[in-house]
Tab-separated table of C-alpha atoms in Angstrom:
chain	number	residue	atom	x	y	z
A	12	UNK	CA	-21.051	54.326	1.377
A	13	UNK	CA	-17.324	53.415	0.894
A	14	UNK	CA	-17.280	50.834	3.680
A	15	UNK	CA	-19.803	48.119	1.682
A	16	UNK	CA	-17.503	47.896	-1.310
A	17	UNK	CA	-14.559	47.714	1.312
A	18	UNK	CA	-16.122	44.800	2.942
A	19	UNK	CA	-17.236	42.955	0.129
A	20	UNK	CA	-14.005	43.114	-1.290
A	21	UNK	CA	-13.319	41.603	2.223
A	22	UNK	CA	-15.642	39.110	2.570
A	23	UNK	CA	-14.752	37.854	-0.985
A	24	UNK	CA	-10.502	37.935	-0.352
A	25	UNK	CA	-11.542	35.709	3.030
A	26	UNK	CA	-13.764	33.442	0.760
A	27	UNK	CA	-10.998	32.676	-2.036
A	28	UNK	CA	-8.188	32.109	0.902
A	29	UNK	CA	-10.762	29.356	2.486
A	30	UNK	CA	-11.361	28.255	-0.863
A	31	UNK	CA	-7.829	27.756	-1.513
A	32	UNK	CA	-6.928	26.371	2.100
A	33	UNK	CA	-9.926	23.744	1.335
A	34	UNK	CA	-8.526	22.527	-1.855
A	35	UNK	CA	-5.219	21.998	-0.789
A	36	UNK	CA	-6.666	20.690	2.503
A	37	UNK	CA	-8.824	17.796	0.138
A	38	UNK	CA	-4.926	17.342	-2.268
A	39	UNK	CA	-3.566	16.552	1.453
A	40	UNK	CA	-6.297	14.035	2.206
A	41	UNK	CA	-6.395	12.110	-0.713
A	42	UNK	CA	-2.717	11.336	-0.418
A	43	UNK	CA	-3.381	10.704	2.915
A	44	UNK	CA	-5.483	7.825	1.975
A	45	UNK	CA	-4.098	7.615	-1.102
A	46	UNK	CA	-0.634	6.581	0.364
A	47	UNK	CA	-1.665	3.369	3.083
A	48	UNK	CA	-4.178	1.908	0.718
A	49	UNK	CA	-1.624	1.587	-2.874
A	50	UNK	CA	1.591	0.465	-0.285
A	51	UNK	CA	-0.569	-2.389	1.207
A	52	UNK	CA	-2.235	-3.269	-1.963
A	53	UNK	CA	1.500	-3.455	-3.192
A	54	UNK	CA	2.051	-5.824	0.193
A	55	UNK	CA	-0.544	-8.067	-1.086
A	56	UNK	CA	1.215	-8.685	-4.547
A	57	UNK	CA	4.650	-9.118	-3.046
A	58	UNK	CA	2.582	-11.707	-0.946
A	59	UNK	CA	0.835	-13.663	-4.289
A	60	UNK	CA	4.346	-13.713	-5.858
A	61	UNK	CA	5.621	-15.345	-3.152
A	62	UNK	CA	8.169	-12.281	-1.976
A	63	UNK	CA	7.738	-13.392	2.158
A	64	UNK	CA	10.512	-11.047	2.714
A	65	UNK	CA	9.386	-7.627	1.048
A	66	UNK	CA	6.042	-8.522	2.380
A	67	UNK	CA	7.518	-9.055	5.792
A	68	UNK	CA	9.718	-6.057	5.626
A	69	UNK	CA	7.109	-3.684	4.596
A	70	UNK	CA	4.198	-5.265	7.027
A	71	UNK	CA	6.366	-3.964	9.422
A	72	UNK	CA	6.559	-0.394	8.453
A	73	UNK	CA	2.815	-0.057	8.228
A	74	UNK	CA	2.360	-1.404	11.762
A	75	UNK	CA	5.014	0.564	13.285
A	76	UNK	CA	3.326	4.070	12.418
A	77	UNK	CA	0.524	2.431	13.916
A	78	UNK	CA	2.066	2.010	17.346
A	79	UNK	CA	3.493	5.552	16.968
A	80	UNK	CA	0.135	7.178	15.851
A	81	UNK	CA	-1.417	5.406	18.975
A	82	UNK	CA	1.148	6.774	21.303
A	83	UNK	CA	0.342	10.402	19.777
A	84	UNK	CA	-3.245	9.701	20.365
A	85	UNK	CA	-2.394	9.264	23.466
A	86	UNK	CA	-0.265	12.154	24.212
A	87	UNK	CA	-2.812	14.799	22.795
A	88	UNK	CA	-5.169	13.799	25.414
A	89	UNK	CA	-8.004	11.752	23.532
A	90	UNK	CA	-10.653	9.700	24.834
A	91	UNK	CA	-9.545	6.045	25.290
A	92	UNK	CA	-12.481	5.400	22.563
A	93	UNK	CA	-10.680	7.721	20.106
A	94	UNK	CA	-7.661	6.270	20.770
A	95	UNK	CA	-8.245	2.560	20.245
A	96	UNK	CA	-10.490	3.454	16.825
A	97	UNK	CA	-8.682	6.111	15.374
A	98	UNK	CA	-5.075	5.610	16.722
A	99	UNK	CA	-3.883	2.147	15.616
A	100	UNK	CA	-4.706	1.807	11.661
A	101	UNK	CA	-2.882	3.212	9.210
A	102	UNK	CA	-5.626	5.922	8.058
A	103	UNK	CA	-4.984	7.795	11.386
A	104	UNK	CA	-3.556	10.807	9.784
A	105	UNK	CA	-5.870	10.605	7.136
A	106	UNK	CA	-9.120	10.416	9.514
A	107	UNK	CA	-7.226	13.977	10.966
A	108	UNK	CA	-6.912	15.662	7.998
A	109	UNK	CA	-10.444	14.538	6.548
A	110	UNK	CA	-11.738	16.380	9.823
A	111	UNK	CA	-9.623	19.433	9.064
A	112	UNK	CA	-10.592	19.624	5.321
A	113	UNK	CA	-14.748	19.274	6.686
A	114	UNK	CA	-14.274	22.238	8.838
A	115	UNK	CA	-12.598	24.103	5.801
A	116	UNK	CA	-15.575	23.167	3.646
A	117	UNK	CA	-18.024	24.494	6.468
A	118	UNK	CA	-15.349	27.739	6.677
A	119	UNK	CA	-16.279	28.198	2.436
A	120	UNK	CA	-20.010	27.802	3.380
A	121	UNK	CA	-19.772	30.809	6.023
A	122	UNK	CA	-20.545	28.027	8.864
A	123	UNK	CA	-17.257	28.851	10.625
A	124	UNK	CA	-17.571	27.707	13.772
A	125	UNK	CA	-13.725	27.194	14.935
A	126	UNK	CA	-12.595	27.037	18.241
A	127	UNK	CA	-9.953	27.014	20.921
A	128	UNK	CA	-9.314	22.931	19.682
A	129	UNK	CA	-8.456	23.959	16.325
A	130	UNK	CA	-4.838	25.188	16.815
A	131	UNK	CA	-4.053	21.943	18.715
A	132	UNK	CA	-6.023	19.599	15.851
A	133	UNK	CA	-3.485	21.478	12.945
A	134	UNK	CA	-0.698	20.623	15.468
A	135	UNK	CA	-1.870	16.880	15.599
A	136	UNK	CA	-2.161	16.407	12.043
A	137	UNK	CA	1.328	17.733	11.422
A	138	UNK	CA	3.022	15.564	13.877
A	139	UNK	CA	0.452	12.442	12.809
A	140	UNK	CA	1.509	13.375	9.057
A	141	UNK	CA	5.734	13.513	9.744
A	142	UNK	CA	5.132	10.073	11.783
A	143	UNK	CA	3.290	8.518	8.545
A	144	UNK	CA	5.870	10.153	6.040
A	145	UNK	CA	9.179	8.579	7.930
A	146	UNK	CA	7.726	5.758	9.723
A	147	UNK	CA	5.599	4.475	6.156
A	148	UNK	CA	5.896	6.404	3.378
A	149	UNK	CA	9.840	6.748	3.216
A	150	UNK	CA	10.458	3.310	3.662
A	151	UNK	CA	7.695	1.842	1.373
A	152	UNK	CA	9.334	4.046	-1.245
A	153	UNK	CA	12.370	2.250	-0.411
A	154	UNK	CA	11.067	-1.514	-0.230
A	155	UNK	CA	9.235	-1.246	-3.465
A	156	UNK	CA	12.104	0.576	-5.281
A	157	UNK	CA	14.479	-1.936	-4.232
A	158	UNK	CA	11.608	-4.868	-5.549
A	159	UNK	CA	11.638	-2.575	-8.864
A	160	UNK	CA	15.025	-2.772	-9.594
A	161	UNK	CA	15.837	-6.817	-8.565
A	162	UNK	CA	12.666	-8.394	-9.250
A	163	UNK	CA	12.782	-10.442	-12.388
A	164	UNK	CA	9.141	-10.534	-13.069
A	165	UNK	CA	6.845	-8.351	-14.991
A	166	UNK	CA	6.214	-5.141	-12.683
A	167	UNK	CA	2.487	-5.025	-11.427
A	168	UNK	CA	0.822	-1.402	-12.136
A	169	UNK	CA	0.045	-0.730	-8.308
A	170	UNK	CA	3.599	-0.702	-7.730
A	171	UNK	CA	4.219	2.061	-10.463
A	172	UNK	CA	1.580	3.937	-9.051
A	173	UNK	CA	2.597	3.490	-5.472
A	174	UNK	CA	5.942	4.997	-5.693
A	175	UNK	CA	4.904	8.251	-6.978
A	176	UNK	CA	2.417	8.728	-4.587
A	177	UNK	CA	5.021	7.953	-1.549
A	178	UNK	CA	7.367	10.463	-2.926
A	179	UNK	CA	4.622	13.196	-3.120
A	180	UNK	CA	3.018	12.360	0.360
A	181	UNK	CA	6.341	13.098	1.968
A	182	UNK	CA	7.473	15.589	-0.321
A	183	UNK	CA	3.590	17.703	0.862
A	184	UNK	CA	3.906	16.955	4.234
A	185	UNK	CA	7.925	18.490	4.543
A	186	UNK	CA	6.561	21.375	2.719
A	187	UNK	CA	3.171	21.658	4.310
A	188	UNK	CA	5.309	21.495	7.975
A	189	UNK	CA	7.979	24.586	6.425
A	190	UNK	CA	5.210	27.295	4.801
A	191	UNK	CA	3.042	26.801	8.283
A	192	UNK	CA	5.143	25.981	11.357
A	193	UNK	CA	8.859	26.470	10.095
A	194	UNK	CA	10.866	29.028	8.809
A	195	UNK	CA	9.357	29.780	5.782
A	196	UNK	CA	5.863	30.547	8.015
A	197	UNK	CA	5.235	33.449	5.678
A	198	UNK	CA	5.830	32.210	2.086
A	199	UNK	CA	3.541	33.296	-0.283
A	200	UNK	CA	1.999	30.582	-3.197
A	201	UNK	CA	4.348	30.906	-5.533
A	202	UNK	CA	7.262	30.403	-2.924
A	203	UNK	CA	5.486	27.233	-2.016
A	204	UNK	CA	5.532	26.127	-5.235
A	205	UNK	CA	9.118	26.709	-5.469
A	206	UNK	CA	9.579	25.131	-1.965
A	207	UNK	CA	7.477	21.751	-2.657
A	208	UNK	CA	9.690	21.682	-6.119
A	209	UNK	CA	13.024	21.509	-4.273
A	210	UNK	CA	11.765	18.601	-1.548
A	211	UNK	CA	11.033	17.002	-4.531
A	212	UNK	CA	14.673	17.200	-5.828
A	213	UNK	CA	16.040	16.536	-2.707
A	214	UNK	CA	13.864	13.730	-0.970
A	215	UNK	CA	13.640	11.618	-4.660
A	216	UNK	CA	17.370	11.987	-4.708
A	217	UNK	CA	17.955	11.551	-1.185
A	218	UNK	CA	15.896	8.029	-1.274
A	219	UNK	CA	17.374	6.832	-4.572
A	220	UNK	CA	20.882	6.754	-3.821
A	221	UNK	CA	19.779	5.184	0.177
A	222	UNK	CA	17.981	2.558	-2.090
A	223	UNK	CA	20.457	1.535	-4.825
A	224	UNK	CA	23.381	1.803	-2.236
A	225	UNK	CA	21.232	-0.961	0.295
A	226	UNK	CA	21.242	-2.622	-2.940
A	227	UNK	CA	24.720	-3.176	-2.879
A	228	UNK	CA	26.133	-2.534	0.862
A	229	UNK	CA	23.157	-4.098	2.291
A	230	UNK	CA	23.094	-3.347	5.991
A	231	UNK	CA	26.415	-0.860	5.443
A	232	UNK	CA	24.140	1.632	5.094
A	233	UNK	CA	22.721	1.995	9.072
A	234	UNK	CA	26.702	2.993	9.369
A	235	UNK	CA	26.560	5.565	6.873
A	236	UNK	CA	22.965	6.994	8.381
A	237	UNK	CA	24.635	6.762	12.344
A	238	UNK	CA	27.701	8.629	11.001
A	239	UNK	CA	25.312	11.180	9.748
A	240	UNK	CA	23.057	11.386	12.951
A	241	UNK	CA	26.060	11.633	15.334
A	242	UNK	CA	27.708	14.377	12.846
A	243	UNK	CA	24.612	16.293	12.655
A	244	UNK	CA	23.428	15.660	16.484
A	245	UNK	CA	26.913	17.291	17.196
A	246	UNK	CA	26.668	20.618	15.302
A	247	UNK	CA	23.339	20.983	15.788
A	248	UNK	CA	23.304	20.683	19.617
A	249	UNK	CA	26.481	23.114	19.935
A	250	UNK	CA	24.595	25.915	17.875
A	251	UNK	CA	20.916	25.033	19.735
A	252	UNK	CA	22.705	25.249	22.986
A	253	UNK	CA	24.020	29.057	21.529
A	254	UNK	CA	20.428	30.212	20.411
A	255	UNK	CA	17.605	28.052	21.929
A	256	UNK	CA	17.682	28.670	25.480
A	257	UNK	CA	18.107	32.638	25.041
A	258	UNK	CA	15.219	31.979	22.493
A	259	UNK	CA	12.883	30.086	24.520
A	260	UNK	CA	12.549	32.198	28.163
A	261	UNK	CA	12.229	30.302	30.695
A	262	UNK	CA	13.531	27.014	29.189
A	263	UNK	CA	17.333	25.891	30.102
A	264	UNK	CA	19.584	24.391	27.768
A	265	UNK	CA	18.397	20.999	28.302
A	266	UNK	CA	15.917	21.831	25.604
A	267	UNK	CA	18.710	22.652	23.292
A	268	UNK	CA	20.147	19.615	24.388
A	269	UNK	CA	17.599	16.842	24.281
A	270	UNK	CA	15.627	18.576	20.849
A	271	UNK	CA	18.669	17.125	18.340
A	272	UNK	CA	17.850	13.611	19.715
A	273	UNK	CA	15.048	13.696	19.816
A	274	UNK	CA	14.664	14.303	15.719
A	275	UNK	CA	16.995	11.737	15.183
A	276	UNK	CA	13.839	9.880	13.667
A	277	UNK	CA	13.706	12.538	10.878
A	278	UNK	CA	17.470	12.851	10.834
A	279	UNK	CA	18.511	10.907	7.348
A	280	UNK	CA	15.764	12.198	5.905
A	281	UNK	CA	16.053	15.986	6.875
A	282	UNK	CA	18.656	17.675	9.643
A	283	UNK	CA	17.207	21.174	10.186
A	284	UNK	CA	14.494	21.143	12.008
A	285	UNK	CA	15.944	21.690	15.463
A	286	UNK	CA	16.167	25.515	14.587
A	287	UNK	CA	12.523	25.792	12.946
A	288	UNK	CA	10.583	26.780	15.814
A	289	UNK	CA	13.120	29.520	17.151
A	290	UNK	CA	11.747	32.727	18.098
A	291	UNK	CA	11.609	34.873	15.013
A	292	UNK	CA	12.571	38.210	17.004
A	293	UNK	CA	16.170	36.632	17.902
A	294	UNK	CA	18.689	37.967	15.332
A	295	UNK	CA	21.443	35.244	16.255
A	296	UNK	CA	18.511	32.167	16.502
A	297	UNK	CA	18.035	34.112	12.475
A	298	UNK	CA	22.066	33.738	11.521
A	299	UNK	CA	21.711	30.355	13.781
A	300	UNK	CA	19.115	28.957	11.014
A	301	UNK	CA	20.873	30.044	7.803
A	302	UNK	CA	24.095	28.278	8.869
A	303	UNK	CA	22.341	25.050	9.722
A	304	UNK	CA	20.469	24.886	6.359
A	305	UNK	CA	23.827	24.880	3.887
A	306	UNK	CA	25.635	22.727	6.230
A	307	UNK	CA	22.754	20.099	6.041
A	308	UNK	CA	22.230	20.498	2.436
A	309	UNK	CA	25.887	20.184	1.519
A	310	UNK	CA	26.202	17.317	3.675
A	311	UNK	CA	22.974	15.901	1.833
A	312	UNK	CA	24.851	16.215	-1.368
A	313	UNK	CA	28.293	14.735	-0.608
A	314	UNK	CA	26.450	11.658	0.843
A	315	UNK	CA	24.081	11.377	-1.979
A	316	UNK	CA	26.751	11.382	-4.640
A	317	UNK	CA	29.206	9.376	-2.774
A	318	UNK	CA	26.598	5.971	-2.092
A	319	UNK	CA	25.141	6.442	-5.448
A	320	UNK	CA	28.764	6.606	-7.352
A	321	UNK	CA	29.711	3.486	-5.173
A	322	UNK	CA	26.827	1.851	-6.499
A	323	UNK	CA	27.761	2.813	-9.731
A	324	UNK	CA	31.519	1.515	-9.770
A	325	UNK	CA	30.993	-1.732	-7.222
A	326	UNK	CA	27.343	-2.697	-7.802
A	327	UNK	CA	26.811	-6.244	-9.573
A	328	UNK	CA	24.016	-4.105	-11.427
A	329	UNK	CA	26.182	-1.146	-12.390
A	330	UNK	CA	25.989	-2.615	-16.003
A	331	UNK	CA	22.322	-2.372	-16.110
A	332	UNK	CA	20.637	0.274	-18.328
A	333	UNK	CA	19.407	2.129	-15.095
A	334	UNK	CA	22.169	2.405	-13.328
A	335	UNK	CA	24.114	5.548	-15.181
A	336	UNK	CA	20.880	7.257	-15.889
A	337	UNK	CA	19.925	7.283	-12.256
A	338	UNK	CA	23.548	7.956	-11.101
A	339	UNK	CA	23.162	11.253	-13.002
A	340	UNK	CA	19.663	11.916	-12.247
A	341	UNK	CA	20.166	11.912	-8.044
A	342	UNK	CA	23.845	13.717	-8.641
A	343	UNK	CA	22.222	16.208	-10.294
A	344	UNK	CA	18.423	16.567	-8.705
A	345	UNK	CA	20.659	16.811	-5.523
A	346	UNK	CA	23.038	20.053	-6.593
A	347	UNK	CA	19.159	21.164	-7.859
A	348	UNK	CA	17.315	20.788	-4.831
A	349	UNK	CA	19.699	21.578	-1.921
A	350	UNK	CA	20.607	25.223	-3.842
A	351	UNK	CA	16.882	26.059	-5.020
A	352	UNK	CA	15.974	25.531	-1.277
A	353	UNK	CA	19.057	27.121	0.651
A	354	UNK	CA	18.440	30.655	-2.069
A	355	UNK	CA	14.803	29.979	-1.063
A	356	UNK	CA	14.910	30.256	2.386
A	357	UNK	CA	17.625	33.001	1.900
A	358	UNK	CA	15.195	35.027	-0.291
A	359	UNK	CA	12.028	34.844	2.269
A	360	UNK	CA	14.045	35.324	5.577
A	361	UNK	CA	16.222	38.017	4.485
């Protein structure tokens, strides 16, 4: 007589969680869409006012996540079919995660029917959604900032709405990647909340003062992202080489080695992940983690402050009404984000 309640109660907790996992599975998709179709509609107005270079610029940086989504196609094993129609367009992540978010729904009807493909389908829509984050939606966010704050006509409305929605594709997809593959794996709502809060902080910041220092510096600013790569590409590959090959049995230190590189892609954006996927049991891979993330997040900050400051003092624009309101605004959302997400990840893996 006790077990029915017992496994109603069950039966119900399993149906909220799917529930929940479907709803923020269908928030995921629409930015997923959401995010290709307002940057190119912004490509078309740069185009009509006769911007050949924005239009140029960011052209680019939707076919390039094209060529890399069609590589990753290709690297999971699809069909050739699958690969040519789903692999090079710029909804490829989207199509994914529109296939993940139908087998939640069926998961809410009771129609579960996973399999052995689903663990490697969640894996390809992470990797498909950090390609489309750095490869599109970083530097649209960039382009049409910079357009924002040179331009001299009358800002169209798709632009408005096109930043935002950059900032909070990558802002889900970094935090989507931490609460289920990285090192905040077991992180309860709330702590996501708190989590998806801080990227915010830091990644608004973090492209702000990249955007209103190219402003200024122009092409200066691959030197200050190289100086950052090699920095962090040292450190991190003398403490992977410490942990990661103890970590991973069977692997040699080449792993520890080549991983830094080979993130270099999501380096200037964020510098930790070489240490995410560590084997939880290892106590020094553990201490190995919580030194990374300060270092990062204080190098974040210096770097942040000092381009946006430059801007400030050198920039032809530094007398504009924007320019000491945003000079505060990534100081500060900097400081914000980097220590909300260091006592974060302090707080969950202690």
């Amino acid at each position: 007589m006790t077990c029915c309640p017992r496994l109603e109660k069950r039966k119900r907790d399993i149906l909220a969680r799917s529930y929940c996992t479907f709803i923020l599975g269908l928030f995921a998709t629409i930015l997923s869409f959401a995010d290709p179709i307002t940057d190119i509609l912004t490509l078309v107005e740069f185009y009509r006012e006769d911007h050949k270079t924005w239009f140029t610029v960011g052209l680019a940086f939707v076919v390039l996540p094209c060529v890399a989504f069609l590589m990753l196609m290709s690297w999971h094993h699809r069909s050739v079919k699958e690969t040519l129609l789903c692999g090079f367009n710029p909804f490829s992540a989207a199509w994914i995660r529109l296939k993940i978010c139908w087998k939640n729904f069926k998961k809410c009807c009771w129609d579960d029917n996973s399999n052995d493909d689903d663990e490697g389908l969640n894996d390809h829509s992470f990797a498909a959604r950090l390609v489309e984050v750095v490869l599109e939606s970083a530097p649209q966010f960039i382009i049409q900032l910079y357009a924002l704050s040179v331009q001299q006509e009358q800002v169209e409305i798709i632009q408005m709405i096109s930043l935002p929605v950059s900032l909070l594709s990558l802002t889900w997809a970094f935090t989507a990647f931490d609460s289920d593959f990285g090192i905040l794996e077991h992180c309860n709502v709330k702590q996501k909340v708190v989590l998806f809060v801080s990227y915010l902080f830091v990644l608004s910041s973090r492209l702000f003062a990249v955007t209103f220092f190219i402003i200024t510096y122009k092409w200066l600013i691959i030197t200050v992202l190289v100086i950052h790569y090699v920095l962090i590409l040292i450190v991190d590959t003398i403490w992977s080489c410490r942990v990661t090959a103890r970590a991973f049995e069977g692997c040699s230190s080449y792993y520890a080695v080549i991983t830094p590189a080979l993130l270099c892609w999501l380096n200037w954006l964020r510098d930790d992940l070489s240490l995410t996927r560590v084997n939880e049991g290892e106590e020094e891979a553990r201490h190995a983690n919580q030194r990374m993330l300060p270092f990062s997040n204080i190098l974040f900050v210096i770097e942040n402050c000092t381009m946006i400051i430059l801007f400030y003092r050198f920039s032809p624009f530094s007398n504009s009404w924007y320019s000491l309101p945003v000079t505060v605004c990534v100081c500060s959302f900097s400081v914000i984000g980097a220590v909300a997400r260091v006592a974060l990840v302090y707080f969950v893996t202690k």
